[in-house]
Short mmCIF file of C-alpha atoms in Angstrom, two decimals:
data_model
loop_
_atom_site.label_atom_id
_atom_site.label_comp_id
_atom_site.label_asym_id
_atom_site.label_seq_id
_atom_site.Cartn_x
_atom_site.Cartn_y
_atom_site.Cartn_z
CA UNK A 1115 76.78 -118.46 1.49
CA UNK A 1116 77.90 -115.72 -0.86
CA UNK A 1117 81.50 -115.29 -1.93
CA UNK A 1118 81.85 -112.31 0.42
CA UNK A 1119 80.42 -114.34 3.32
CA UNK A 1120 82.84 -117.20 2.69
CA UNK A 1121 85.72 -114.72 2.49
CA UNK A 1122 84.71 -113.13 5.81
CA UNK A 1123 84.48 -116.60 7.38
CA UNK A 1124 87.94 -117.51 6.17
CA UNK A 1125 89.32 -114.19 7.42
CA UNK A 1126 87.80 -114.78 10.88
CA UNK A 1127 89.19 -118.33 11.00
CA UNK A 1128 92.65 -117.09 10.07
CA UNK A 1129 92.44 -114.33 12.68
CA UNK A 1130 91.37 -116.84 15.35
CA UNK A 1131 94.30 -119.12 14.45
CA UNK A 1132 96.73 -116.20 14.64
CA UNK A 1133 95.43 -115.15 18.07
CA UNK A 1134 95.56 -118.70 19.42
CA UNK A 1135 99.06 -119.26 18.02
CA UNK A 1136 100.45 -115.99 19.40
CA UNK A 1137 102.58 -116.47 22.49
CA UNK A 1138 100.99 -115.37 25.75
CA UNK A 1139 102.46 -112.22 27.14
CA UNK A 1140 105.38 -113.18 29.35
CA UNK A 1141 105.05 -112.82 33.09
CA UNK A 1142 108.15 -111.06 34.34
CA UNK A 1143 110.13 -112.67 37.07
CA UNK A 1144 109.63 -111.02 40.44
CA UNK A 1145 112.85 -112.38 41.90
CA UNK A 1146 114.68 -109.85 44.06
CA UNK A 1147 118.47 -109.37 44.05
CA UNK A 1148 120.34 -112.25 45.68
CA UNK A 1149 117.24 -114.44 45.39
CA UNK A 1150 119.01 -117.82 45.05
CA UNK A 1151 121.33 -117.17 47.99
CA UNK A 1152 118.44 -116.01 50.16
CA UNK A 1153 116.34 -119.08 49.32
CA UNK A 1154 119.19 -121.47 50.10
CA UNK A 1155 120.07 -119.64 53.33
CA UNK A 1156 116.51 -119.88 54.72
CA UNK A 1157 116.13 -123.52 53.73
CA UNK A 1158 119.49 -124.45 55.25
CA UNK A 1159 118.69 -122.64 58.51
CA UNK A 1160 115.51 -124.72 58.82
CA UNK A 1161 117.32 -127.93 57.84
CA UNK A 1162 120.18 -127.33 60.29
CA UNK A 1163 117.65 -127.04 63.13
CA UNK A 1164 116.76 -130.73 62.64
CA UNK A 1165 120.25 -131.94 61.78
CA UNK A 1166 119.97 -132.59 58.05
CA UNK A 1167 122.54 -131.52 55.48
CA UNK A 1168 122.39 -128.33 53.46
CA UNK A 1169 120.76 -127.84 50.08
CA UNK A 1170 122.51 -126.41 47.03
CA UNK A 1171 120.95 -124.27 44.33
CA UNK A 1172 120.06 -126.09 41.11
CA UNK A 1173 119.60 -123.93 38.00
CA UNK A 1174 117.59 -126.63 36.20
CA UNK A 1175 115.12 -126.88 39.07
CA UNK A 1176 114.92 -123.07 39.11
CA UNK A 1177 114.12 -123.05 35.37
CA UNK A 1178 111.33 -125.60 35.91
CA UNK A 1179 110.04 -123.53 38.82
CA UNK A 1180 110.17 -120.37 36.67
CA UNK A 1181 108.01 -121.96 33.98
CA UNK A 1182 105.43 -123.13 36.50
CA UNK A 1183 105.41 -119.84 38.44
CA UNK A 1184 104.77 -117.96 35.17
CA UNK A 1185 101.90 -120.33 34.36
CA UNK A 1186 100.36 -119.81 37.80
CA UNK A 1187 100.65 -116.05 37.47
CA UNK A 1188 99.09 -116.09 33.98
CA UNK A 1189 96.18 -118.28 35.08
CA UNK A 1190 95.89 -116.72 38.55
CA UNK A 1191 95.64 -120.19 40.10
CA UNK A 1192 97.52 -121.97 42.84
CA UNK A 1193 97.88 -125.64 41.95
CA UNK A 1194 100.63 -128.19 41.95
CA UNK A 1195 102.28 -129.23 38.72
CA UNK A 1196 101.47 -132.76 37.63
CA UNK A 1197 104.78 -134.45 36.87
CA UNK A 1198 105.12 -135.99 33.45
CA UNK A 1199 108.43 -137.78 33.61
CA UNK A 1200 110.62 -140.10 35.65
CA UNK A 1201 112.46 -137.22 37.37
CA UNK A 1202 109.73 -136.36 39.83
CA UNK A 1203 110.51 -133.21 41.72
CA UNK A 1204 109.19 -132.15 45.08
CA UNK A 1205 107.32 -128.87 44.99
CA UNK A 1206 106.26 -126.15 47.42
CA UNK A 1207 103.95 -123.31 46.42
CA UNK A 1208 103.12 -119.93 47.93
CA UNK A 1209 100.79 -117.20 46.67
CA UNK A 1210 100.30 -113.81 48.24
CA UNK A 1211 99.55 -110.21 47.51
CA UNK A 1212 102.16 -108.76 45.15
CA UNK A 1213 105.01 -106.93 46.91
CA UNK A 1214 103.59 -107.75 50.37
CA UNK A 1215 106.05 -110.51 51.35
CA UNK A 1216 109.79 -110.92 51.01
CA UNK A 1217 111.14 -114.33 50.03
CA UNK A 1218 112.25 -115.12 53.58
CA UNK A 1219 108.71 -114.58 54.87
CA UNK A 1220 107.22 -116.73 52.12
CA UNK A 1221 109.51 -119.64 52.96
CA UNK A 1222 109.02 -119.14 56.70
CA UNK A 1223 105.29 -119.81 56.19
CA UNK A 1224 106.32 -123.33 55.19
CA UNK A 1225 108.86 -123.62 58.01
CA UNK A 1226 106.24 -122.71 60.63
CA UNK A 1227 104.36 -125.89 59.76
CA UNK A 1228 106.89 -127.61 62.03
CA UNK A 1229 104.71 -126.58 64.97
CA UNK A 1230 101.92 -128.73 63.50
CA UNK A 1231 104.07 -131.85 63.16
CA UNK A 1232 103.51 -133.86 66.34
CA UNK A 1233 105.87 -136.70 65.44
CA UNK A 1234 108.31 -136.71 62.50
CA UNK A 1235 108.33 -140.52 62.52
CA UNK A 1236 104.56 -140.47 61.93
CA UNK A 1237 104.24 -137.50 59.56
CA UNK A 1238 101.75 -138.92 57.05
CA UNK A 1239 98.56 -138.18 59.05
CA UNK A 1240 99.53 -134.50 59.20
CA UNK A 1241 100.81 -134.25 55.60
CA UNK A 1242 98.11 -131.79 54.53
CA UNK A 1243 99.16 -129.36 57.27
CA UNK A 1244 102.91 -130.03 57.27
CA UNK A 1245 103.89 -131.23 53.77
CA UNK A 1246 105.69 -128.00 52.84
CA UNK A 1247 107.83 -128.22 55.95
CA UNK A 1248 108.63 -131.92 55.58
CA UNK A 1249 109.65 -131.33 51.95
CA UNK A 1250 112.01 -128.55 53.08
CA UNK A 1251 113.75 -130.79 55.61
CA UNK A 1252 113.54 -134.14 53.82
CA UNK A 1253 116.86 -135.85 54.55
CA UNK A 1254 117.35 -137.21 51.02
CA UNK A 1255 116.72 -133.86 49.35
CA UNK A 1256 119.96 -132.16 48.32
CA UNK A 1257 118.99 -129.57 45.68
CA UNK A 1258 116.52 -126.72 45.42
CA UNK A 1259 115.56 -124.25 42.70
CA UNK A 1260 112.85 -121.62 43.02
CA UNK A 1261 111.25 -118.74 41.17
CA UNK A 1262 108.69 -116.01 41.73
CA UNK A 1263 106.30 -114.62 39.11
CA UNK A 1264 103.78 -111.83 39.52
CA UNK A 1265 100.64 -110.91 37.64
CA UNK A 1266 100.47 -107.50 39.30
CA UNK A 1267 97.95 -108.55 41.94
CA UNK A 1268 99.59 -111.71 43.28
CA UNK A 1269 103.05 -113.23 43.46
CA UNK A 1270 103.57 -116.96 43.08
CA UNK A 1271 106.62 -118.63 44.61
CA UNK A 1272 107.46 -122.10 43.32
CA UNK A 1273 110.27 -124.16 44.82
CA UNK A 1274 111.33 -127.46 43.29
CA UNK A 1275 113.35 -130.12 45.10
CA UNK A 1276 115.44 -133.19 44.23
CA UNK A 1277 115.12 -135.75 45.48
CA UNK A 1278 111.44 -135.27 46.16
CA UNK A 1279 110.38 -135.64 49.77
CA UNK A 1280 107.21 -136.84 51.46
CA UNK A 1281 107.84 -140.44 50.43
CA UNK A 1282 105.49 -142.93 52.05
CA UNK A 1283 107.27 -145.41 54.30
CA UNK A 1284 110.17 -143.04 55.01
CA UNK A 1285 110.75 -140.35 57.61
CA UNK A 1286 111.77 -136.75 56.90
CA UNK A 1287 114.80 -136.65 59.23
#
């Protein structure tokens, strides 16, 4: 390879490193005014209907949810986060056409899974159809934090919960 060819190769390698090292463009939050209060209000309405205590907003959970929602919006995928630490959080996900759903409607999609839960004491067989709902009303869950991110075409709502629900051998409420 000539000196010019080696120089071009080095220049391309440096350019590739710079592009790969550059931060991805941030996905702006799509959270509407009063978002946290609205999220907590809907969750607590659903929880009160089955006699479990209210949730409180948790800013740390919301920050975790914000990071994951931004990732989902960037990658245009809907997939659960794989926990990497001892503080396992429960998680509910929603994706829909951008600006088509308000936060109450998004969360109500999860709440409507109650109609598919034949017996709360035997919830595991219906987990795939009702797992969002059971996480919402899990009796040991006391905190929630959520976020919405949009990529222009779709919005991704991520809610995180502590303590995590859907624990085998236990019942939701």
